Coordinates of C-alpha atoms and ligand atoms in Angstrom, one line a residue:
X24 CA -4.7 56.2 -63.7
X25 CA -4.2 52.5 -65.0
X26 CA -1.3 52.7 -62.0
X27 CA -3.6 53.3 -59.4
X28 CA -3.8 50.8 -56.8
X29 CA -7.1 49.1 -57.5
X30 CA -8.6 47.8 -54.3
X31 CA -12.4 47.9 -54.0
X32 CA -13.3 47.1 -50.7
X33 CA -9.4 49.1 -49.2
X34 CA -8.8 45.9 -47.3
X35 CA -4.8 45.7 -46.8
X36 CA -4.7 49.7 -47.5
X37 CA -3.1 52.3 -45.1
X38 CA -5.8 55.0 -45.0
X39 CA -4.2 57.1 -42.2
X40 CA -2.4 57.0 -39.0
X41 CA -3.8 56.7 -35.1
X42 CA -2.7 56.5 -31.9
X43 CA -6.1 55.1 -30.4
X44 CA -6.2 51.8 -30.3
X45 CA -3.7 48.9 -32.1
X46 CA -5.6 46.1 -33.8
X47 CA -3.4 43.3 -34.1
X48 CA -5.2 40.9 -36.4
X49 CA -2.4 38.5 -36.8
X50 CA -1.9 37.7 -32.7
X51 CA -5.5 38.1 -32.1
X52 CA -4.7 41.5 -29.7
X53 CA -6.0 44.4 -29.3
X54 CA -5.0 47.7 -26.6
X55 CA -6.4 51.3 -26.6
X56 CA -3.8 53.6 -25.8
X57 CA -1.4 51.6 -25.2
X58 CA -3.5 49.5 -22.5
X59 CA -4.8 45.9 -23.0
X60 CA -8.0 44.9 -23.6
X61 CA -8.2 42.2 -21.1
X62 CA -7.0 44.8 -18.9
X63 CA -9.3 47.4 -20.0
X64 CA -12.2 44.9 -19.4
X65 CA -11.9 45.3 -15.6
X66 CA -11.6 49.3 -15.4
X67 CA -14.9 51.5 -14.7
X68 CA -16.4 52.2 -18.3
X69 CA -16.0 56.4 -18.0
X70 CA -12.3 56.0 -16.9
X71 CA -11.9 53.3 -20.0
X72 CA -13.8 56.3 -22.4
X73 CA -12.0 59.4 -21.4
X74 CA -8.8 57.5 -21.6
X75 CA -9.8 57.2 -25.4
X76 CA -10.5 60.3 -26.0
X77 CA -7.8 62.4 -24.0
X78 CA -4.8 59.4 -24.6
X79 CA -4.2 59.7 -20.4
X80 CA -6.1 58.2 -17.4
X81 CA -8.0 60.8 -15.8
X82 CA -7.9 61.7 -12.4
X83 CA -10.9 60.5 -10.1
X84 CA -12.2 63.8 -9.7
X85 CA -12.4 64.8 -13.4
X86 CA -13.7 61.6 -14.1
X87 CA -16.5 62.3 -11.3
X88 CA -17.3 65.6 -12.4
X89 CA -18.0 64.2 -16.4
X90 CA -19.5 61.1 -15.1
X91 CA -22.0 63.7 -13.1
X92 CA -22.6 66.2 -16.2
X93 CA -23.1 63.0 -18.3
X94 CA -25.6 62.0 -16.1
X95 CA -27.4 65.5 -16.0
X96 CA -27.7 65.0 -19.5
X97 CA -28.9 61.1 -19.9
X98 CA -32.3 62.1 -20.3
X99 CA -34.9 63.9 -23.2
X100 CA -36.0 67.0 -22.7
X101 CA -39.6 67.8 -23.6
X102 CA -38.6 69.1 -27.1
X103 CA -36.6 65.7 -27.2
X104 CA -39.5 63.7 -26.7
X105 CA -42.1 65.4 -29.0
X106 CA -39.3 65.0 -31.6
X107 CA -39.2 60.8 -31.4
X108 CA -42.9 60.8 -30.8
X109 CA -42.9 62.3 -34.4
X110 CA -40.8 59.6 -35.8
X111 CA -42.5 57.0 -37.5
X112 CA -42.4 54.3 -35.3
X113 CA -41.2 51.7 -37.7
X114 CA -38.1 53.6 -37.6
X115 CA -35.2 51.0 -36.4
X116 CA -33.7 52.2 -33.2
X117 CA -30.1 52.8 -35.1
X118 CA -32.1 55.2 -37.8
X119 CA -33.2 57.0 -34.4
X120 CA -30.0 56.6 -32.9
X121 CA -29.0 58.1 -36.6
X122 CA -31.0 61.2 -36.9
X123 CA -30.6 62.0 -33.4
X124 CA -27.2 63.0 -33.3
X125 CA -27.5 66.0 -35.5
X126 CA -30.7 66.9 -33.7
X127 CA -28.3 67.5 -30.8
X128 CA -26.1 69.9 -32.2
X129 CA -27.6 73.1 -31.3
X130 CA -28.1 73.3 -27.8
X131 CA -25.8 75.6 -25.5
X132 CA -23.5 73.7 -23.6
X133 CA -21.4 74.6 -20.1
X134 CA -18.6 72.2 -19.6
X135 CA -18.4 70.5 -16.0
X136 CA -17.5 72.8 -12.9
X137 CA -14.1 73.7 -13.1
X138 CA -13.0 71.6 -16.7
X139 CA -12.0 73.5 -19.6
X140 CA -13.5 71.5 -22.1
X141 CA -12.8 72.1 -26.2
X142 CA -16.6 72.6 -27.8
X143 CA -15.9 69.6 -29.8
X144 CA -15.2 67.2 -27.2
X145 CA -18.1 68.8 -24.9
X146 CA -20.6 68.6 -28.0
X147 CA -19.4 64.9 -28.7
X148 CA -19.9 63.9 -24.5
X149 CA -23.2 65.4 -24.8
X150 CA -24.4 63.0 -27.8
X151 CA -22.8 59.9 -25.6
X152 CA -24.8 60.9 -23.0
X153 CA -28.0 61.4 -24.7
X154 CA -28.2 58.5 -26.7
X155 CA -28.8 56.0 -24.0
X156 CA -31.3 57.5 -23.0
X157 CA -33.0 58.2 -26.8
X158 CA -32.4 54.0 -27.1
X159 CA -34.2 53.4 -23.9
X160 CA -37.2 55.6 -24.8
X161 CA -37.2 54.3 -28.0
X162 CA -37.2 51.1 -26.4
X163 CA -40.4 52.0 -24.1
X164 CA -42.2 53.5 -27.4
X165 CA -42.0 50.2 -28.8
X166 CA -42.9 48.3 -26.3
X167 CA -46.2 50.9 -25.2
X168 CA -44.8 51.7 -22.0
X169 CA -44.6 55.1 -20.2
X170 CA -41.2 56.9 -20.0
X171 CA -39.2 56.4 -17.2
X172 CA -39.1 60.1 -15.4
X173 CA -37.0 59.0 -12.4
X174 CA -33.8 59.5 -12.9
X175 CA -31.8 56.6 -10.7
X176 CA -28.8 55.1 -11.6
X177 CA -25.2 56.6 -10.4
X178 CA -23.6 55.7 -13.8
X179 CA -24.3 56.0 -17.7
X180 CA -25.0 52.1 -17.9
X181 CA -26.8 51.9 -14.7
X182 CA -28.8 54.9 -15.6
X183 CA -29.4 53.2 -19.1
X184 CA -30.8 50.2 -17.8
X185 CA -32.7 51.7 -15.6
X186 CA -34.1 53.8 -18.0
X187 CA -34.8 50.6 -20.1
X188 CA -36.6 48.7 -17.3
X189 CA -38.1 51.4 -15.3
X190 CA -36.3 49.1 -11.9
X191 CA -32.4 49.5 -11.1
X192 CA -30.5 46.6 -12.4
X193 CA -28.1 44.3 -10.1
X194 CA -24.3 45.1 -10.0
X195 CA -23.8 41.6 -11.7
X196 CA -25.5 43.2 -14.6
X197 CA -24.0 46.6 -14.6
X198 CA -20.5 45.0 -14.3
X199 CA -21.5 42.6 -17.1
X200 CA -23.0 45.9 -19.4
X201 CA -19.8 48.0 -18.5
X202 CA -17.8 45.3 -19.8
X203 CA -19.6 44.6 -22.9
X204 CA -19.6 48.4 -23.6
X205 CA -15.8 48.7 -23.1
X206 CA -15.2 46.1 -25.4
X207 CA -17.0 47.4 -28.5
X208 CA -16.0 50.9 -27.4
X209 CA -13.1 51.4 -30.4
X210 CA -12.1 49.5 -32.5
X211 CA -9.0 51.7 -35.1
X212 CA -10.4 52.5 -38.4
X213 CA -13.9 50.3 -38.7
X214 CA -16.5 51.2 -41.0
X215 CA -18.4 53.4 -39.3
X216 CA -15.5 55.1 -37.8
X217 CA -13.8 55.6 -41.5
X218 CA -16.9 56.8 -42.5
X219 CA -17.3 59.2 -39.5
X220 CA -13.4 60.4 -40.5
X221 CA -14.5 61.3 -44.1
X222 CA -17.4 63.5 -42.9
X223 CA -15.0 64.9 -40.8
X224 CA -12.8 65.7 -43.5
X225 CA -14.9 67.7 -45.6
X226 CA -14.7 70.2 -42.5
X227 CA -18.6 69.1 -41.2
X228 CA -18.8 69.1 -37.7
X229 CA -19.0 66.4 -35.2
X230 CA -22.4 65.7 -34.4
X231 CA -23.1 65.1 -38.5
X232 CA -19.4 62.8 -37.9
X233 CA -21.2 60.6 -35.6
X234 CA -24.2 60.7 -37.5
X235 CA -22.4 59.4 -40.6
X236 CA -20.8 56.8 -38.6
X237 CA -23.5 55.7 -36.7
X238 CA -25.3 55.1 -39.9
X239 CA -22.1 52.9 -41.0
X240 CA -22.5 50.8 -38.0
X241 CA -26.2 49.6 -38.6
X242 CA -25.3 47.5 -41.7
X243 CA -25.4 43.8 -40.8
X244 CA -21.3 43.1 -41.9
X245 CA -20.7 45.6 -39.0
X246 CA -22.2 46.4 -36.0
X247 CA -25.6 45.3 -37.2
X248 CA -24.3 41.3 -37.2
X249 CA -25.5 41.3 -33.3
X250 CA -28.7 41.7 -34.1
X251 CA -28.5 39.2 -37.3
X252 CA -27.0 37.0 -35.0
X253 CA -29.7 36.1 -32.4
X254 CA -32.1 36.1 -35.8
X255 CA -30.3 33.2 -37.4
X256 CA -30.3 31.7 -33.8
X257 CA -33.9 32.0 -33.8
X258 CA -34.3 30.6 -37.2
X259 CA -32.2 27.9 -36.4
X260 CA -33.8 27.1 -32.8
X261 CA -32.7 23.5 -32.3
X262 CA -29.5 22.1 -31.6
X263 CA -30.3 19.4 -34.6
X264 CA -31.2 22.1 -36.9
X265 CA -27.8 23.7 -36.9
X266 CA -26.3 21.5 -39.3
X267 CA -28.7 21.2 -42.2
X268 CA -29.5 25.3 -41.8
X269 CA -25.0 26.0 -42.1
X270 CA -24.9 23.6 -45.1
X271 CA -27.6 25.4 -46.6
X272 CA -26.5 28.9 -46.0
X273 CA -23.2 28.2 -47.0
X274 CA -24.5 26.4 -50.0
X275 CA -26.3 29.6 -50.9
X276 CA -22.9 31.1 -50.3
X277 CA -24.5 33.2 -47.4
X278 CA -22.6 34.4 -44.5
X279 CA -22.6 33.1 -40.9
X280 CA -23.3 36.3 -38.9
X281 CA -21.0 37.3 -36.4
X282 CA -18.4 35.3 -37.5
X283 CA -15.2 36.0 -39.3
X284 CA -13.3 39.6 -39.5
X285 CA -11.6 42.0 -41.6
X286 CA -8.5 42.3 -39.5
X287 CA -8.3 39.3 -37.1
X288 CA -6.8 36.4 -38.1
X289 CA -7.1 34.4 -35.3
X290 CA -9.8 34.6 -32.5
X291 CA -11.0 38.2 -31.8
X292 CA -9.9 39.0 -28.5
X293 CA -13.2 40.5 -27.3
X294 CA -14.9 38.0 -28.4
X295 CA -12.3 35.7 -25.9
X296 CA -13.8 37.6 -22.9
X297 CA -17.5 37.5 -24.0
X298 CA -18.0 34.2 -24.6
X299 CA -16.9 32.8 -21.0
X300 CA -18.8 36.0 -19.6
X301 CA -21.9 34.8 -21.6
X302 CA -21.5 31.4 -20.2
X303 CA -21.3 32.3 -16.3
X304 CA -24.8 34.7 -17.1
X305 CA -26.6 32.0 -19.0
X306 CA -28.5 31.2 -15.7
X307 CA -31.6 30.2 -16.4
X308 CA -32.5 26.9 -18.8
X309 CA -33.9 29.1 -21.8
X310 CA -30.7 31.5 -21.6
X311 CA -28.5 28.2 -21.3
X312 CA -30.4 26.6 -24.6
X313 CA -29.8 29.8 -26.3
X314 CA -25.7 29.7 -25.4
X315 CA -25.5 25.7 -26.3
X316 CA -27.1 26.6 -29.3
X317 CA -24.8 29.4 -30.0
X318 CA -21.7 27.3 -29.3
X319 CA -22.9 24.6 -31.8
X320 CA -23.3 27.3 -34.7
X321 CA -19.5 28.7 -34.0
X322 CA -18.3 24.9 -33.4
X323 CA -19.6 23.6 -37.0
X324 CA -19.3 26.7 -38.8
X325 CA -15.9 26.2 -38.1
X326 CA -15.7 22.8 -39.2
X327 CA -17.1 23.4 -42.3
X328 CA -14.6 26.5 -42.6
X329 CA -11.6 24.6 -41.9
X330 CA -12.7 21.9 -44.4
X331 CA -12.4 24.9 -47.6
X332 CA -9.0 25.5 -45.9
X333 CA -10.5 29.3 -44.4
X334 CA -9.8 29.8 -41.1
X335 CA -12.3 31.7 -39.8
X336 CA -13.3 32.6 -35.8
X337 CA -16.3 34.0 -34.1
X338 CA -16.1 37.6 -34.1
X339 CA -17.4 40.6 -31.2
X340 CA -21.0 40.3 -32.3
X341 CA -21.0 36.4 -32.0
X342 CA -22.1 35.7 -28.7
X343 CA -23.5 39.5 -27.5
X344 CA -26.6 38.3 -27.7
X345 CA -25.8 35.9 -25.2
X346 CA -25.1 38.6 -22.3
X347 CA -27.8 41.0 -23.7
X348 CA -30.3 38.5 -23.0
X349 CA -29.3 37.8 -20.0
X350 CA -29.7 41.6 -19.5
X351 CA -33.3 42.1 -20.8
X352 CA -32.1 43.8 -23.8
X353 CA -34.3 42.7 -26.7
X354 CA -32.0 42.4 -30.2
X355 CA -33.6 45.2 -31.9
X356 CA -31.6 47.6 -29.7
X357 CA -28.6 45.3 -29.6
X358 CA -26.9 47.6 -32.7
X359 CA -27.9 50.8 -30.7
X360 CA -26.3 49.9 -27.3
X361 CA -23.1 49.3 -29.5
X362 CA -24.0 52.9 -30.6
X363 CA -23.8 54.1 -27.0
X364 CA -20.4 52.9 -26.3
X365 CA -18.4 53.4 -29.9
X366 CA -19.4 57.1 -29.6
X367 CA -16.3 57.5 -27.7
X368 CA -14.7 56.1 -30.4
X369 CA -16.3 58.0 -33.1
X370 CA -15.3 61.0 -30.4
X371 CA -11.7 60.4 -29.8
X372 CA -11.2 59.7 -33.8
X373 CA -12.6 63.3 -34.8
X374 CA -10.6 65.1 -32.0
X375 CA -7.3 63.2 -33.3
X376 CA -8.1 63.8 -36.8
X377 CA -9.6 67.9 -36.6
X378 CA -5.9 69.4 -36.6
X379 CA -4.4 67.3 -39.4
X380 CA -7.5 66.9 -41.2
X381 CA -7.2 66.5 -45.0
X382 CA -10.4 65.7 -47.3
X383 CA -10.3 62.4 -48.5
X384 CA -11.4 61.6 -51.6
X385 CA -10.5 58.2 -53.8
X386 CA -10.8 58.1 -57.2
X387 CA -12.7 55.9 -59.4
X388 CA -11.7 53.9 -62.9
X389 CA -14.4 55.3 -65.5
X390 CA -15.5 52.4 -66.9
X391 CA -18.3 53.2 -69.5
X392 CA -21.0 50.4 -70.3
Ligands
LIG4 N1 -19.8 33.2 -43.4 C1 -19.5 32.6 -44.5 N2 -18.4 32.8 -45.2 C2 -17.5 33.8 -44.7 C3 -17.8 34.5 -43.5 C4 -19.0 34.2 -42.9 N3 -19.3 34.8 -41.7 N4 -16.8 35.3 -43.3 C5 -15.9 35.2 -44.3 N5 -16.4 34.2 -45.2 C6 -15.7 33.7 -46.4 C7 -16.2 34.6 -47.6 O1 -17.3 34.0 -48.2 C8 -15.0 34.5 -48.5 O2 -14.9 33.3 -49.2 P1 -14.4 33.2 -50.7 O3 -13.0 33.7 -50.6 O4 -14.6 31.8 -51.0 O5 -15.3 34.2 -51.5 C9 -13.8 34.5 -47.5 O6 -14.3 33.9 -46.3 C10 -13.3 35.9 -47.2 O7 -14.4 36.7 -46.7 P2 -14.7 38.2 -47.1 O8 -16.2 38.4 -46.8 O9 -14.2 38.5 -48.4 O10 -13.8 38.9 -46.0 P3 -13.9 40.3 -45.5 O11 -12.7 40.6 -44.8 O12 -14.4 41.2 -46.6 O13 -15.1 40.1 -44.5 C11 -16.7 40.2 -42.8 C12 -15.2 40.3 -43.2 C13 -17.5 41.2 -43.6 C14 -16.8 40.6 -41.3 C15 -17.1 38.8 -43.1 O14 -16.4 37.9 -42.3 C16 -18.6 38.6 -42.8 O15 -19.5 38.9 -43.6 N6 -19.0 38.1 -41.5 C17 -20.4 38.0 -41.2 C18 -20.9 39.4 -40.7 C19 -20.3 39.8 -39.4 O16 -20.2 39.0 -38.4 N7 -19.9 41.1 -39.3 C20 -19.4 41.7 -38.0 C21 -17.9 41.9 -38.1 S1 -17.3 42.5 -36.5 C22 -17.8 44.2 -36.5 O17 -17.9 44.8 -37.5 C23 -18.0 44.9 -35.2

């Protein structure tokens, strides 16, 4: 035992193999299946999903025929609706988003027209498509407003924000969503989606898999730093705050959310994209406040990085905020729009891992008091 590699946190350890997506921390790159993200970032969210999952670009039609079923399915059914309503509405949105996916394991599912689809795969494409639409009338709890019953909207983030605002969003924002969503969409073996491989492993089955990973994701040194993000924003409010509030935090040896990562070593690529995307939808003066503000956080967070000789870049979650404002998307349900789109993830990692599926299970040093 006194041999065993001793590594708390499993950062530099191999864990397992995949051939979903290549994080290349070191050159700041990042591909799913083999494809680019700055490539990726201009496809049509579903084609950029089902290439996850199935490792190969679908043909138009197949991806029209899910895109339709997932549609059919982005919305609660009465059952659905009682169920929230009896959630205690202090819930957060990811402890909804949470529970939810379990909740959807039992219903009878037909695959599209004319698609052979493994149960799996069907059962893990009917949670993607549910949960938008869980987040939106969560969303509209919240806020006291009626459900929306219409069903507009001719794709999942369309629908989603329609859903949201109860009016159909421009294609500027749809675009600006689809991208967002296909950038946080995988992301190799991530918390949530390491945690969502070791449910797997014990043989559980996928809706509890996403469960477990969804849970993973709310936590604030994951997917949960968007959020935290816009909060220390707020706290900060003024561009002449900034400095005093970084010394202090860092003094306090607290963390600057949404910067710095695990893997990357120099800028995260996604968060490359996002932050000219943020800029361009920062149209209004409140928005473009918000994004100066933003830019001065990353600017002397860095500085004060680079003077302790650590190296350390804004990450994904960094300027999110930025775009989801811009979107009407209040940062309660930033974490649970993330949800939406790393579903697929979560998806595509069970699928690849069911046949050569091992438990895993580290061991521990007994180390008595
Ligand atoms: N603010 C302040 N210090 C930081 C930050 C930060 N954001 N990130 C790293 N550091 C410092 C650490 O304090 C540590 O310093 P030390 O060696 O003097 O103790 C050093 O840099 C290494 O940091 P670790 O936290 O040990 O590195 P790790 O790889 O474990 O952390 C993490 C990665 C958790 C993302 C970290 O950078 C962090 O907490 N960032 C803020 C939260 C965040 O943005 N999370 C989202 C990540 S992206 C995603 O999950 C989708």
């Amino acid at each position: 035992m006194s041999d065993a590699l001793y590594s708390p946190s499993l950062e530099g350890v191999v864990v397992g193999q995949t051939a979903i997506s290549d994080v290349d921390g070191a050159q700041g790159r990042l591909s799913y299946r083999g494809v680019a993200i700055d490539e990726l970032a201009k496809w049509p969210y579903l084609d950029v999903a089902l290439l996850v999952i199935t490792g190969k670009r679908a043909p138009a039609a197949q991806i029209e025929a899910w895109n339709t079923w997932m549609l059919g399915h982005c919305q609660l059914s009465p059952r659905e609706r009682s169920w929230l309503e009896l959630l205690p509405p202090s819930l957060h949105t990811m402890e909804v988003l949470q529970s939810a996916a379990p909740a959807l394991a039992a219903q009878v599912l037909q695959p599209p027209a004319g698609i052979e689809a493994d149960p799996d795969l069907l059962r893990g494409l009917f949670i993607a498509a549910k949960l938008p639409a869980f987040l939106a009338a969560k969303y509209r709890q919240d806020q006291k407003l009626v459900l929306v019953e219409q069903q507009e909207g001719s794709s999942l983030n369309e629908r989603f924000l329609f859903l949201l605002h109860g009016s159909l969003p421009t294609a500027e924002q749809v675009r600006a969503l689809d991208t967002v969503q296909i950038l946080q969409l995988e992301h190799s073996y991530n918390a949530g989606t390491f945690a969502g491989r070791v449910c797997a492993s014990t043989n559980a089955p996928i809706a509890s898999s996403i469960s477990a990973s969804i849970g993973t994701l709310f936590g604030n040194l994951h997917g949960g730093a968007d959020e935290a993000v816009m909060g220390m924003a707020k706290r900060i409010g003024r561009l002449d705050n900034v400095k005093p509030y970084i010394d202090q935090l860092l003094g306090e040896k607290g963390k600057v959310m949404g910067m710095g990562h695990r893997e990357y070593k120099r800028l995260d690529p996604r968060a490359a994209i996002l932050k000219p995307m943020a800029e361009a939808l920062c149209h209004d003066a409140a928005a473009r406040d918000n994004f100066e503000l933003l830019k001065e956080i990353e600017r002397y967070s860095r500085e004060r990085f680079l003077k302790k000789g650590k190296d350390i870049w804004a990450n994904l979650e960094f300027y999110k905020g930025a775009v989801f404002e811009a979107l009407g998307i209040a940062p309660a349900y930033y974490t649970g729009v993330f949800a939406c789109s790393r579903v697929f993830g979560y998806v595509a990692h069970f699928m690849e891992f069911r046949p050569v599926r091992k438990l895993i299970r580290p061991r521990a040093q007994y180390r008595p008091q």
